[in-house]
Amino acid sequence: TTKWADRPFKNNIDRDAWNLKSDSSTNKARKYRSDKSTKINETSTVEPNAGVVRAALYIKNLSVNMPVKISNILCSLMFETPGGELVPMSSFRLRNDDYSLFEVEVYGGSDFGPYVVELTNLNTAEVEKAIAAGYTPKIMIVDYTMTHVADSNYKSSLLSFTGNNLKIIEENAKGRTALVKVYGPGVREMYRVTAFDTPNVSNPCNTKTADVFSPGISLKKALERISCSGDNITFKDYVIDLSESAPKLGESRVYLKGIQSFGGVSTNIPCEDETSTGSDGVSRTACVQKPYSQWTESEK
């Protein structure tokens, strides 16, 4: 069987998931040095705190009838290295021109943005060194307050909840959902799906009626619901051969159901389809892994 060493996850793939960020970062650094040499001459003066970072803020309310007021937004400025590591710079609250805290009301099914977030008076030397080294500035939202909007009729649908902190509604909903995180080549996603099963429904992507609801959901059912959003997910039966890594086991093969492909990204376990009859008399076809000693260099 294949043994993978534990490695921390690093986001070192660019937006298109084709090239490592080091390539694009090198180009950015080269362009910065070129622009600096052509635009700044001997008479130019750069103040010590002239660094500026700008970003666009978008807010989307995915609910149907849950209008919310977003305020007290806490952001952090980070620089992402070519290797995908994040270097912290500073944290700040979003504010209006009069220095009051920024707030916005976003209604169900609507979008807000772009809103320009500008962070000024940054240390010039630090920003120059970061850009020259190919670092990418990022502004991330760390925390925010979410409350009712004025005259909201959504309050009446909350039954016994009379508070104003709508994050509690989200927390209560998490108890009825399952969190699925997917990490792979070109895939960095997080999903939430309803954590109950409808066993009598044949098409989970087009459910109109259901007569039975049961608590809990299998990983396969959760992935099938995720595939309803457009990500093509296929499954396959596998048999993992442990005879070489654990020769003393009485049963050296493990049968499992696994993911064959996710969003077009396929597994590459060296295996061959075989059909066999189990102890229960049922015939099954699965992809049986080749022993590790038989793997070619390309398969390793």
PDB file of C-alpha atoms in Angstrom:
ATOM      1  CA  THR A   1       0.000   0.000   0.000  1.00  0.00           C
ATOM      2  CA  THR A   2       1.094   3.577  -0.557  1.00  0.00           C
ATOM      3  CA  LYS A   3       2.415   5.509   2.427  1.00  0.00           C
ATOM      4  CA  TRP A   4       2.123   9.303   2.398  1.00  0.00           C
ATOM      5  CA  ALA A   5       4.025  11.458   4.835  1.00  0.00           C
ATOM      6  CA  ASP A   6       2.019  14.025   6.783  1.00  0.00           C
ATOM      7  CA  ARG A   7       2.342  17.465   5.233  1.00  0.00           C
ATOM      8  CA  PRO A   8       0.561  20.708   6.222  1.00  0.00           C
ATOM      9  CA  PHE A   9      -1.810  22.071   3.606  1.00  0.00           C
ATOM     10  CA  LYS A  10      -0.435  25.052   1.661  1.00  0.00           C
ATOM     11  CA  ASN A  11      -2.354  27.035  -0.905  1.00  0.00           C
ATOM     12  CA  ASN A  12       0.449  27.196  -3.481  1.00  0.00           C
ATOM     13  CA  ILE A  13      -1.675  27.015  -6.643  1.00  0.00           C
ATOM     14  CA  ASP A  14      -2.816  30.075  -8.527  1.00  0.00           C
ATOM     15  CA  ARG A  15      -6.397  31.084  -9.276  1.00  0.00           C
ATOM     16  CA  ASP A  16      -6.599  29.005 -12.453  1.00  0.00           C
ATOM     17  CA  ALA A  17      -5.028  25.975 -10.727  1.00  0.00           C
ATOM     18  CA  TRP A  18      -2.578  25.565 -13.602  1.00  0.00           C
ATOM     19  CA  ASN A  19       0.678  27.114 -12.411  1.00  0.00           C
ATOM     20  CA  LEU A  20       2.362  27.388  -9.062  1.00  0.00           C
ATOM     21  CA  LYS A  21       2.154  30.825  -7.585  1.00  0.00           C
ATOM     22  CA  SER A  22       5.932  31.118  -7.646  1.00  0.00           C
ATOM     23  CA  ASP A  23       5.747  31.546 -11.426  1.00  0.00           C
ATOM     24  CA  SER A  24       3.227  34.364 -11.308  1.00  0.00           C
ATOM     25  CA  SER A  25       4.941  35.874  -8.270  1.00  0.00           C
ATOM     26  CA  THR A  26       8.258  36.010 -10.130  1.00  0.00           C
ATOM     27  CA  ASN A  27       6.601  37.842 -13.007  1.00  0.00           C
ATOM     28  CA  LYS A  28       4.986  40.317 -10.601  1.00  0.00           C
ATOM     29  CA  ALA A  29       8.292  40.987  -8.879  1.00  0.00           C
ATOM     30  CA  ARG A  30      10.076  41.505 -12.192  1.00  0.00           C
ATOM     31  CA  LYS A  31       7.339  43.881 -13.406  1.00  0.00           C
ATOM     32  CA  TYR A  32       7.513  45.867 -10.169  1.00  0.00           C
ATOM     33  CA  ARG A  33      11.269  46.362 -10.414  1.00  0.00           C
ATOM     34  CA  SER A  34      10.934  47.372 -14.059  1.00  0.00           C
ATOM     35  CA  ASP A  35       8.147  49.877 -13.349  1.00  0.00           C
ATOM     36  CA  LYS A  36      10.040  51.339 -10.422  1.00  0.00           C
ATOM     37  CA  SER A  37      13.168  51.947 -12.485  1.00  0.00           C
ATOM     38  CA  THR A  38      11.220  53.694 -15.270  1.00  0.00           C
ATOM     39  CA  LYS A  39       8.751  55.757 -13.215  1.00  0.00           C
ATOM     40  CA  ILE A  40      10.878  56.872 -10.285  1.00  0.00           C
ATOM     41  CA  ASN A  41      13.782  59.154 -11.211  1.00  0.00           C
ATOM     42  CA  GLU A  42      16.399  61.034  -9.225  1.00  0.00           C
ATOM     43  CA  THR A  43      14.000  63.866  -8.343  1.00  0.00           C
ATOM     44  CA  SER A  44      11.215  61.613  -7.050  1.00  0.00           C
ATOM     45  CA  THR A  45      10.518  61.427  -3.340  1.00  0.00           C
ATOM     46  CA  VAL A  46       8.798  58.493  -1.628  1.00  0.00           C
ATOM     47  CA  GLU A  47       7.542  59.046   1.912  1.00  0.00           C
ATOM     48  CA  PRO A  48       8.396  56.428   4.575  1.00  0.00           C
ATOM     49  CA  ASN A  49       4.713  55.537   5.103  1.00  0.00           C
ATOM     50  CA  ALA A  50       3.458  55.757   1.520  1.00  0.00           C
ATOM     51  CA  GLY A  51       2.391  52.120   1.164  1.00  0.00           C
ATOM     52  CA  VAL A  52      -1.182  51.577  -0.064  1.00  0.00           C
ATOM     53  CA  VAL A  53      -3.164  48.359  -0.581  1.00  0.00           C
ATOM     54  CA  ARG A  54      -6.612  48.307  -2.190  1.00  0.00           C
ATOM     55  CA  ALA A  55      -9.099  45.479  -2.601  1.00  0.00           C
ATOM     56  CA  ALA A  56     -12.723  45.028  -3.675  1.00  0.00           C
ATOM     57  CA  LEU A  57     -15.290  43.793  -1.147  1.00  0.00           C
ATOM     58  CA  TYR A  58     -18.309  41.796  -2.333  1.00  0.00           C
ATOM     59  CA  ILE A  59     -21.108  40.553  -0.062  1.00  0.00           C
ATOM     60  CA  LYS A  60     -23.758  38.112  -1.280  1.00  0.00           C
ATOM     61  CA  ASN A  61     -26.845  37.081   0.690  1.00  0.00           C
ATOM     62  CA  LEU A  62     -27.654  33.522  -0.384  1.00  0.00           C
ATOM     63  CA  SER A  63     -30.823  33.335   1.695  1.00  0.00           C
ATOM     64  CA  VAL A  64     -34.278  33.890   0.231  1.00  0.00           C
ATOM     65  CA  ASN A  65     -35.956  36.001   2.890  1.00  0.00           C
ATOM     66  CA  MET A  66     -33.330  36.733   5.539  1.00  0.00           C
ATOM     67  CA  PRO A  67     -32.288  40.407   5.266  1.00  0.00           C
ATOM     68  CA  VAL A  68     -29.254  41.212   7.405  1.00  0.00           C
ATOM     69  CA  LYS A  69     -27.226  44.201   8.502  1.00  0.00           C
ATOM     70  CA  ILE A  70     -23.467  43.639   8.340  1.00  0.00           C
ATOM     71  CA  SER A  71     -21.332  45.906  10.525  1.00  0.00           C
ATOM     72  CA  ASN A  72     -18.207  46.041  12.680  1.00  0.00           C
ATOM     73  CA  ILE A  73     -16.189  44.228   9.986  1.00  0.00           C
ATOM     74  CA  LEU A  74     -12.692  43.249  11.125  1.00  0.00           C
ATOM     75  CA  CYS A  75     -10.124  42.714   8.353  1.00  0.00           C
ATOM     76  CA  SER A  76      -6.501  41.611   8.254  1.00  0.00           C
ATOM     77  CA  LEU A  77      -3.848  42.492   5.704  1.00  0.00           C
ATOM     78  CA  MET A  78      -1.653  39.527   4.808  1.00  0.00           C
ATOM     79  CA  PHE A  79       1.114  38.968   2.287  1.00  0.00           C
ATOM     80  CA  GLU A  80       1.118  35.572   0.598  1.00  0.00           C
ATOM     81  CA  THR A  81       4.566  34.229  -0.213  1.00  0.00           C
ATOM     82  CA  PRO A  82       5.334  32.325  -3.447  1.00  0.00           C
ATOM     83  CA  GLY A  83       5.199  29.150  -1.350  1.00  0.00           C
ATOM     84  CA  GLY A  84       1.658  29.838  -0.178  1.00  0.00           C
ATOM     85  CA  GLU A  85       2.479  30.932   3.373  1.00  0.00           C
ATOM     86  CA  LEU A  86       0.704  33.961   4.849  1.00  0.00           C
ATOM     87  CA  VAL A  87       2.690  36.751   6.511  1.00  0.00           C
ATOM     88  CA  PRO A  88       0.557  38.920   8.856  1.00  0.00           C
ATOM     89  CA  MET A  89       0.834  42.692   8.509  1.00  0.00           C
ATOM     90  CA  SER A  90      -2.009  44.441  10.350  1.00  0.00           C
ATOM     91  CA  SER A  91      -5.685  44.236  11.319  1.00  0.00           C
ATOM     92  CA  PHE A  92      -8.228  47.026  10.991  1.00  0.00           C
ATOM     93  CA  ARG A  93     -11.956  47.820  11.083  1.00  0.00           C
ATOM     94  CA  LEU A  94     -13.774  48.929   7.945  1.00  0.00           C
ATOM     95  CA  ARG A  95     -14.755  52.584   8.352  1.00  0.00           C
ATOM     96  CA  ASN A  96     -16.494  55.325   6.386  1.00  0.00           C
ATOM     97  CA  ASP A  97     -14.892  58.630   5.374  1.00  0.00           C
ATOM     98  CA  ASP A  98     -16.032  60.220   8.667  1.00  0.00           C
ATOM     99  CA  TYR A  99     -14.305  57.365  10.546  1.00  0.00           C
ATOM    100  CA  SER A 100     -17.599  55.829  11.648  1.00  0.00           C
ATOM    101  CA  LEU A 101     -17.854  52.042  11.398  1.00  0.00           C
ATOM    102  CA  PHE A 102     -18.936  50.799   7.983  1.00  0.00           C
ATOM    103  CA  GLU A 103     -22.264  48.968   7.830  1.00  0.00           C
ATOM    104  CA  VAL A 104     -24.511  47.775   5.025  1.00  0.00           C
ATOM    105  CA  GLU A 105     -27.908  46.085   4.704  1.00  0.00           C
ATOM    106  CA  VAL A 106     -27.998  43.125   2.330  1.00  0.00           C
ATOM    107  CA  TYR A 107     -31.374  41.649   1.476  1.00  0.00           C
ATOM    108  CA  GLY A 108     -32.192  38.060   0.546  1.00  0.00           C
ATOM    109  CA  GLY A 109     -30.912  36.987  -2.857  1.00  0.00           C
ATOM    110  CA  SER A 110     -29.085  40.275  -3.476  1.00  0.00           C
ATOM    111  CA  ASP A 111     -25.441  41.276  -3.888  1.00  0.00           C
ATOM    112  CA  PHE A 112     -23.444  44.198  -2.543  1.00  0.00           C
ATOM    113  CA  GLY A 113     -20.270  45.420  -4.165  1.00  0.00           C
ATOM    114  CA  PRO A 114     -17.734  46.149  -5.241  1.00  0.00           C
ATOM    115  CA  TYR A 115     -16.827  48.289  -2.248  1.00  0.00           C
ATOM    116  CA  VAL A 116     -13.243  49.540  -2.333  1.00  0.00           C
ATOM    117  CA  VAL A 117     -11.266  48.704   0.788  1.00  0.00           C
ATOM    118  CA  GLU A 118      -8.189  50.923   1.069  1.00  0.00           C
ATOM    119  CA  LEU A 119      -5.437  50.589   3.625  1.00  0.00           C
ATOM    120  CA  THR A 120      -3.013  53.525   3.645  1.00  0.00           C
ATOM    121  CA  ASN A 121       0.038  54.746   5.574  1.00  0.00           C
ATOM    122  CA  LEU A 122       1.782  51.388   5.375  1.00  0.00           C
ATOM    123  CA  ASN A 123       5.512  51.162   5.891  1.00  0.00           C
ATOM    124  CA  THR A 124       6.991  51.849   2.455  1.00  0.00           C
ATOM    125  CA  ALA A 125      10.090  49.710   2.951  1.00  0.00           C
ATOM    126  CA  GLU A 126       8.076  46.669   4.070  1.00  0.00           C
ATOM    127  CA  VAL A 127       5.630  46.921   1.161  1.00  0.00           C
ATOM    128  CA  GLU A 128       8.431  47.430  -1.374  1.00  0.00           C
ATOM    129  CA  LYS A 129      10.392  44.445  -0.097  1.00  0.00           C
ATOM    130  CA  ALA A 130       7.279  42.259  -0.144  1.00  0.00           C
ATOM    131  CA  ILE A 131       6.313  43.167  -3.711  1.00  0.00           C
ATOM    132  CA  ALA A 132       9.909  42.909  -4.932  1.00  0.00           C
ATOM    133  CA  ALA A 133      10.063  39.389  -3.469  1.00  0.00           C
ATOM    134  CA  GLY A 134       6.903  38.381  -5.325  1.00  0.00           C
ATOM    135  CA  TYR A 135       4.568  38.471  -2.321  1.00  0.00           C
ATOM    136  CA  THR A 136       0.855  38.945  -3.070  1.00  0.00           C
ATOM    137  CA  PRO A 137      -1.148  41.257  -0.765  1.00  0.00           C
ATOM    138  CA  LYS A 138      -4.455  39.869   0.509  1.00  0.00           C
ATOM    139  CA  ILE A 139      -7.135  41.475   2.674  1.00  0.00           C
ATOM    140  CA  MET A 140      -9.179  38.887   4.570  1.00  0.00           C
ATOM    141  CA  ILE A 141     -12.373  39.307   6.594  1.00  0.00           C
ATOM    142  CA  VAL A 142     -11.783  37.980  10.106  1.00  0.00           C
ATOM    143  CA  ASP A 143     -15.027  38.821  11.895  1.00  0.00           C
ATOM    144  CA  TYR A 144     -18.230  40.834  11.565  1.00  0.00           C
ATOM    145  CA  THR A 145     -21.545  41.517  13.282  1.00  0.00           C
ATOM    146  CA  MET A 146     -24.781  40.343  11.650  1.00  0.00           C
ATOM    147  CA  THR A 147     -28.091  41.701  12.946  1.00  0.00           C
ATOM    148  CA  HIS A 148     -31.671  42.348  11.839  1.00  0.00           C
ATOM    149  CA  VAL A 149     -32.475  45.210   9.478  1.00  0.00           C
ATOM    150  CA  ALA A 150     -35.097  47.751  10.471  1.00  0.00           C
ATOM    151  CA  ASP A 151     -38.743  46.654  10.013  1.00  0.00           C
ATOM    152  CA  SER A 152     -37.660  43.118   9.115  1.00  0.00           C
ATOM    153  CA  ASN A 153     -40.525  40.635   8.936  1.00  0.00           C
ATOM    154  CA  TYR A 154     -37.986  37.830   9.294  1.00  0.00           C
ATOM    155  CA  LYS A 155     -38.208  38.219  13.070  1.00  0.00           C
ATOM    156  CA  SER A 156     -41.719  36.777  13.115  1.00  0.00           C
ATOM    157  CA  SER A 157     -40.527  33.519  11.528  1.00  0.00           C
ATOM    158  CA  LEU A 158     -37.947  32.821  14.249  1.00  0.00           C
ATOM    159  CA  LEU A 159     -40.557  31.638  16.768  1.00  0.00           C
ATOM    160  CA  SER A 160     -38.927  31.630  20.220  1.00  0.00           C
ATOM    161  CA  PHE A 161     -35.728  33.458  19.209  1.00  0.00           C
ATOM    162  CA  THR A 162     -36.030  37.130  20.141  1.00  0.00           C
ATOM    163  CA  GLY A 163     -32.389  38.194  19.979  1.00  0.00           C
ATOM    164  CA  ASN A 164     -30.669  40.440  17.447  1.00  0.00           C
ATOM    165  CA  ASN A 165     -27.519  38.368  16.813  1.00  0.00           C
ATOM    166  CA  LEU A 166     -28.284  36.485  13.608  1.00  0.00           C
ATOM    167  CA  LYS A 167     -25.050  34.500  13.850  1.00  0.00           C
ATOM    168  CA  ILE A 168     -26.907  32.372  16.402  1.00  0.00           C
ATOM    169  CA  ILE A 169     -29.312  31.376  13.630  1.00  0.00           C
ATOM    170  CA  GLU A 170     -26.353  30.176  11.580  1.00  0.00           C
ATOM    171  CA  GLU A 171     -24.936  28.286  14.560  1.00  0.00           C
ATOM    172  CA  ASN A 172     -28.247  26.521  15.168  1.00  0.00           C
ATOM    173  CA  ALA A 173     -28.446  25.603  11.479  1.00  0.00           C
ATOM    174  CA  LYS A 174     -24.978  24.011  11.625  1.00  0.00           C
ATOM    175  CA  GLY A 175     -26.428  21.329  13.871  1.00  0.00           C
ATOM    176  CA  ARG A 176     -28.609  20.222  10.977  1.00  0.00           C
ATOM    177  CA  THR A 177     -25.867  20.269   8.348  1.00  0.00           C
ATOM    178  CA  ALA A 178     -22.709  18.320   7.551  1.00  0.00           C
ATOM    179  CA  LEU A 179     -19.394  20.022   6.747  1.00  0.00           C
ATOM    180  CA  VAL A 180     -17.375  18.535   3.881  1.00  0.00           C
ATOM    181  CA  LYS A 181     -13.877  19.831   3.046  1.00  0.00           C
ATOM    182  CA  VAL A 182     -12.231  18.802  -0.211  1.00  0.00           C
ATOM    183  CA  TYR A 183      -8.483  19.166  -0.819  1.00  0.00           C
ATOM    184  CA  GLY A 184      -6.860  17.933  -4.008  1.00  0.00           C
ATOM    185  CA  PRO A 185      -5.034  18.976  -7.188  1.00  0.00           C
ATOM    186  CA  GLY A 186      -6.686  22.245  -8.207  1.00  0.00           C
ATOM    187  CA  VAL A 187      -9.493  21.778  -5.654  1.00  0.00           C
ATOM    188  CA  ARG A 188      -9.792  23.696  -2.388  1.00  0.00           C
ATOM    189  CA  GLU A 189     -13.461  23.753  -1.391  1.00  0.00           C
ATOM    190  CA  MET A 190     -15.703  23.616   1.673  1.00  0.00           C
ATOM    191  CA  TYR A 191     -19.363  22.589   1.513  1.00  0.00           C
ATOM    192  CA  ARG A 192     -22.319  22.325   3.887  1.00  0.00           C
ATOM    193  CA  VAL A 193     -25.156  19.917   3.133  1.00  0.00           C
ATOM    194  CA  THR A 194     -28.292  18.985   5.050  1.00  0.00           C
ATOM    195  CA  ALA A 195     -27.530  16.269   7.596  1.00  0.00           C
ATOM    196  CA  PHE A 196     -30.644  14.146   7.128  1.00  0.00           C
ATOM    197  CA  ASP A 197     -31.486  11.440   4.638  1.00  0.00           C
ATOM    198  CA  THR A 198     -34.539  10.938   2.431  1.00  0.00           C
ATOM    199  CA  PRO A 199     -34.303   7.203   1.635  1.00  0.00           C
ATOM    200  CA  ASN A 200     -37.326   7.102  -0.670  1.00  0.00           C
ATOM    201  CA  VAL A 201     -36.095   9.890  -2.968  1.00  0.00           C
ATOM    202  CA  SER A 202     -34.527   8.619  -6.194  1.00  0.00           C
ATOM    203  CA  ASN A 203     -33.177  11.945  -7.499  1.00  0.00           C
ATOM    204  CA  PRO A 204     -31.587  14.101  -4.767  1.00  0.00           C
ATOM    205  CA  CYS A 205     -30.998  16.948  -7.234  1.00  0.00           C
ATOM    206  CA  ASN A 206     -34.697  17.378  -8.012  1.00  0.00           C
ATOM    207  CA  THR A 207     -36.595  16.555  -4.838  1.00  0.00           C
ATOM    208  CA  LYS A 208     -40.139  17.895  -4.709  1.00  0.00           C
ATOM    209  CA  THR A 209     -41.759  15.670  -2.078  1.00  0.00           C
ATOM    210  CA  ALA A 210     -40.467  13.372   0.668  1.00  0.00           C
ATOM    211  CA  ASP A 211     -42.381  11.045   2.979  1.00  0.00           C
ATOM    212  CA  VAL A 212     -39.510   9.868   5.202  1.00  0.00           C
ATOM    213  CA  PHE A 213     -36.772  11.885   6.918  1.00  0.00           C
ATOM    214  CA  SER A 214     -34.050  10.159   8.926  1.00  0.00           C
ATOM    215  CA  PRO A 215     -31.285  11.927  10.909  1.00  0.00           C
ATOM    216  CA  GLY A 216     -27.705  11.533   9.743  1.00  0.00           C
ATOM    217  CA  ILE A 217     -26.191  11.196   6.307  1.00  0.00           C
ATOM    218  CA  SER A 218     -23.440   9.094   4.747  1.00  0.00           C
ATOM    219  CA  LEU A 219     -20.413  10.655   3.066  1.00  0.00           C
ATOM    220  CA  LYS A 220     -21.535   9.284  -0.291  1.00  0.00           C
ATOM    221  CA  LYS A 221     -24.989  10.856   0.053  1.00  0.00           C
ATOM    222  CA  ALA A 222     -23.388  14.161   1.060  1.00  0.00           C
ATOM    223  CA  LEU A 223     -21.121  14.083  -2.006  1.00  0.00           C
ATOM    224  CA  GLU A 224     -24.076  13.239  -4.239  1.00  0.00           C
ATOM    225  CA  ARG A 225     -25.840  16.365  -2.990  1.00  0.00           C
ATOM    226  CA  ILE A 226     -22.701  18.409  -3.625  1.00  0.00           C
ATOM    227  CA  SER A 227     -22.645  17.098  -7.199  1.00  0.00           C
ATOM    228  CA  CYS A 228     -26.095  18.650  -7.683  1.00  0.00           C
ATOM    229  CA  SER A 229     -24.323  22.039  -7.668  1.00  0.00           C
ATOM    230  CA  GLY A 230     -22.321  21.186 -10.788  1.00  0.00           C
ATOM    231  CA  ASP A 231     -19.240  19.282  -9.586  1.00  0.00           C
ATOM    232  CA  ASN A 232     -19.248  15.884 -11.285  1.00  0.00           C
ATOM    233  CA  ILE A 233     -18.399  13.233  -8.663  1.00  0.00           C
ATOM    234  CA  THR A 234     -18.048   9.526  -9.459  1.00  0.00           C
ATOM    235  CA  PHE A 235     -17.505   6.568  -7.132  1.00  0.00           C
ATOM    236  CA  LYS A 236     -15.830   3.194  -7.460  1.00  0.00           C
ATOM    237  CA  ASP A 237     -15.254   0.046  -5.400  1.00  0.00           C
ATOM    238  CA  TYR A 238     -11.624  -0.631  -4.480  1.00  0.00           C
ATOM    239  CA  VAL A 239      -9.687  -3.437  -2.831  1.00  0.00           C
ATOM    240  CA  ILE A 240      -6.541  -2.245  -1.027  1.00  0.00           C
ATOM    241  CA  ASP A 241      -3.765  -4.836  -0.791  1.00  0.00           C
ATOM    242  CA  LEU A 242      -1.964  -4.829   2.582  1.00  0.00           C
ATOM    243  CA  SER A 243      -0.084  -8.091   2.108  1.00  0.00           C
ATOM    244  CA  GLU A 244       3.329  -6.413   1.822  1.00  0.00           C
ATOM    245  CA  SER A 245       2.931  -3.741   4.499  1.00  0.00           C
ATOM    246  CA  ALA A 246       1.166  -6.038   7.015  1.00  0.00           C
ATOM    247  CA  PRO A 247       2.054  -9.644   6.096  1.00  0.00           C
ATOM    248  CA  LYS A 248       0.887 -11.063   9.450  1.00  0.00           C
ATOM    249  CA  LEU A 249      -2.716 -10.064   8.903  1.00  0.00           C
ATOM    250  CA  GLY A 250      -5.047 -12.980   8.325  1.00  0.00           C
ATOM    251  CA  GLU A 251      -7.019 -10.946   5.809  1.00  0.00           C
ATOM    252  CA  SER A 252      -4.594  -8.708   3.940  1.00  0.00           C
ATOM    253  CA  ARG A 253      -7.151  -7.051   1.650  1.00  0.00           C
ATOM    254  CA  VAL A 254      -9.539  -4.262   2.566  1.00  0.00           C
ATOM    255  CA  TYR A 255     -12.670  -3.605   0.530  1.00  0.00           C
ATOM    256  CA  LEU A 256     -13.868  -0.003   0.393  1.00  0.00           C
ATOM    257  CA  LYS A 257     -16.003   2.380  -1.592  1.00  0.00           C
ATOM    258  CA  GLY A 258     -14.043   5.437  -2.686  1.00  0.00           C
ATOM    259  CA  ILE A 259     -14.147   8.527  -4.864  1.00  0.00           C
ATOM    260  CA  GLN A 260     -13.019   7.849  -8.417  1.00  0.00           C
ATOM    261  CA  SER A 261     -13.120  11.468  -9.601  1.00  0.00           C
ATOM    262  CA  PHE A 262     -14.098  14.877  -8.242  1.00  0.00           C
ATOM    263  CA  GLY A 263     -14.724  17.751 -10.622  1.00  0.00           C
ATOM    264  CA  GLY A 264     -12.742  16.055 -13.375  1.00  0.00           C
ATOM    265  CA  VAL A 265      -9.777  15.183 -11.124  1.00  0.00           C
ATOM    266  CA  SER A 266      -9.348  11.388 -11.061  1.00  0.00           C
ATOM    267  CA  THR A 267      -7.524   9.056  -8.696  1.00  0.00           C
ATOM    268  CA  ASN A 268      -4.453   7.267 -10.019  1.00  0.00           C
ATOM    269  CA  ILE A 269      -4.236   4.173  -7.815  1.00  0.00           C
ATOM    270  CA  PRO A 270      -2.687   1.340  -9.889  1.00  0.00           C
ATOM    271  CA  CYS A 271      -5.435  -1.291  -9.903  1.00  0.00           C
ATOM    272  CA  GLU A 272      -7.274  -3.728 -12.132  1.00  0.00           C
ATOM    273  CA  ASP A 273     -10.983  -4.593 -12.157  1.00  0.00           C
ATOM    274  CA  GLU A 274     -11.767  -8.041 -10.778  1.00  0.00           C
ATOM    275  CA  THR A 275     -15.069  -9.800 -10.081  1.00  0.00           C
ATOM    276  CA  SER A 276     -15.355 -12.128  -7.088  1.00  0.00           C
ATOM    277  CA  THR A 277     -18.038 -13.677  -4.904  1.00  0.00           C
ATOM    278  CA  GLY A 278     -18.073 -12.741  -1.247  1.00  0.00           C
ATOM    279  CA  SER A 279     -18.887 -14.862   1.796  1.00  0.00           C
ATOM    280  CA  ASP A 280     -22.499 -13.712   1.498  1.00  0.00           C
ATOM    281  CA  GLY A 281     -22.732 -15.207  -1.978  1.00  0.00           C
ATOM    282  CA  VAL A 282     -23.011 -11.825  -3.717  1.00  0.00           C
ATOM    283  CA  SER A 283     -20.845 -11.181  -6.785  1.00  0.00           C
ATOM    284  CA  ARG A 284     -19.023  -7.856  -6.749  1.00  0.00           C
ATOM    285  CA  THR A 285     -16.652  -6.060  -9.115  1.00  0.00           C
ATOM    286  CA  ALA A 286     -13.907  -3.877  -7.652  1.00  0.00           C
ATOM    287  CA  CYS A 287     -10.612  -2.359  -8.721  1.00  0.00           C
ATOM    288  CA  VAL A 288      -7.941  -4.425  -6.961  1.00  0.00           C
ATOM    289  CA  GLN A 289      -4.760  -2.540  -6.119  1.00  0.00           C
ATOM    290  CA  LYS A 290      -1.529  -3.930  -7.494  1.00  0.00           C
ATOM    291  CA  PRO A 291       1.036  -4.923  -4.841  1.00  0.00           C
ATOM    292  CA  TYR A 292       3.450  -2.070  -4.201  1.00  0.00           C
ATOM    293  CA  SER A 293       6.432  -4.134  -5.383  1.00  0.00           C
ATOM    294  CA  GLN A 294       4.830  -4.340  -8.839  1.00  0.00           C
ATOM    295  CA  TRP A 295       4.344  -0.591  -9.241  1.00  0.00           C
ATOM    296  CA  THR A 296       6.343   1.116 -11.953  1.00  0.00           C
ATOM    297  CA  GLU A 297       8.332   4.288 -11.265  1.00  0.00           C
ATOM    298  CA  SER A 298       5.648   6.412 -12.910  1.00  0.00           C
ATOM    299  CA  GLU A 299       2.931   4.781 -10.768  1.00  0.00           C
ATOM    300  CA  LYS A 300       4.863   5.522  -7.572  1.00  0.00           C
TER     301      LYS A 300
END
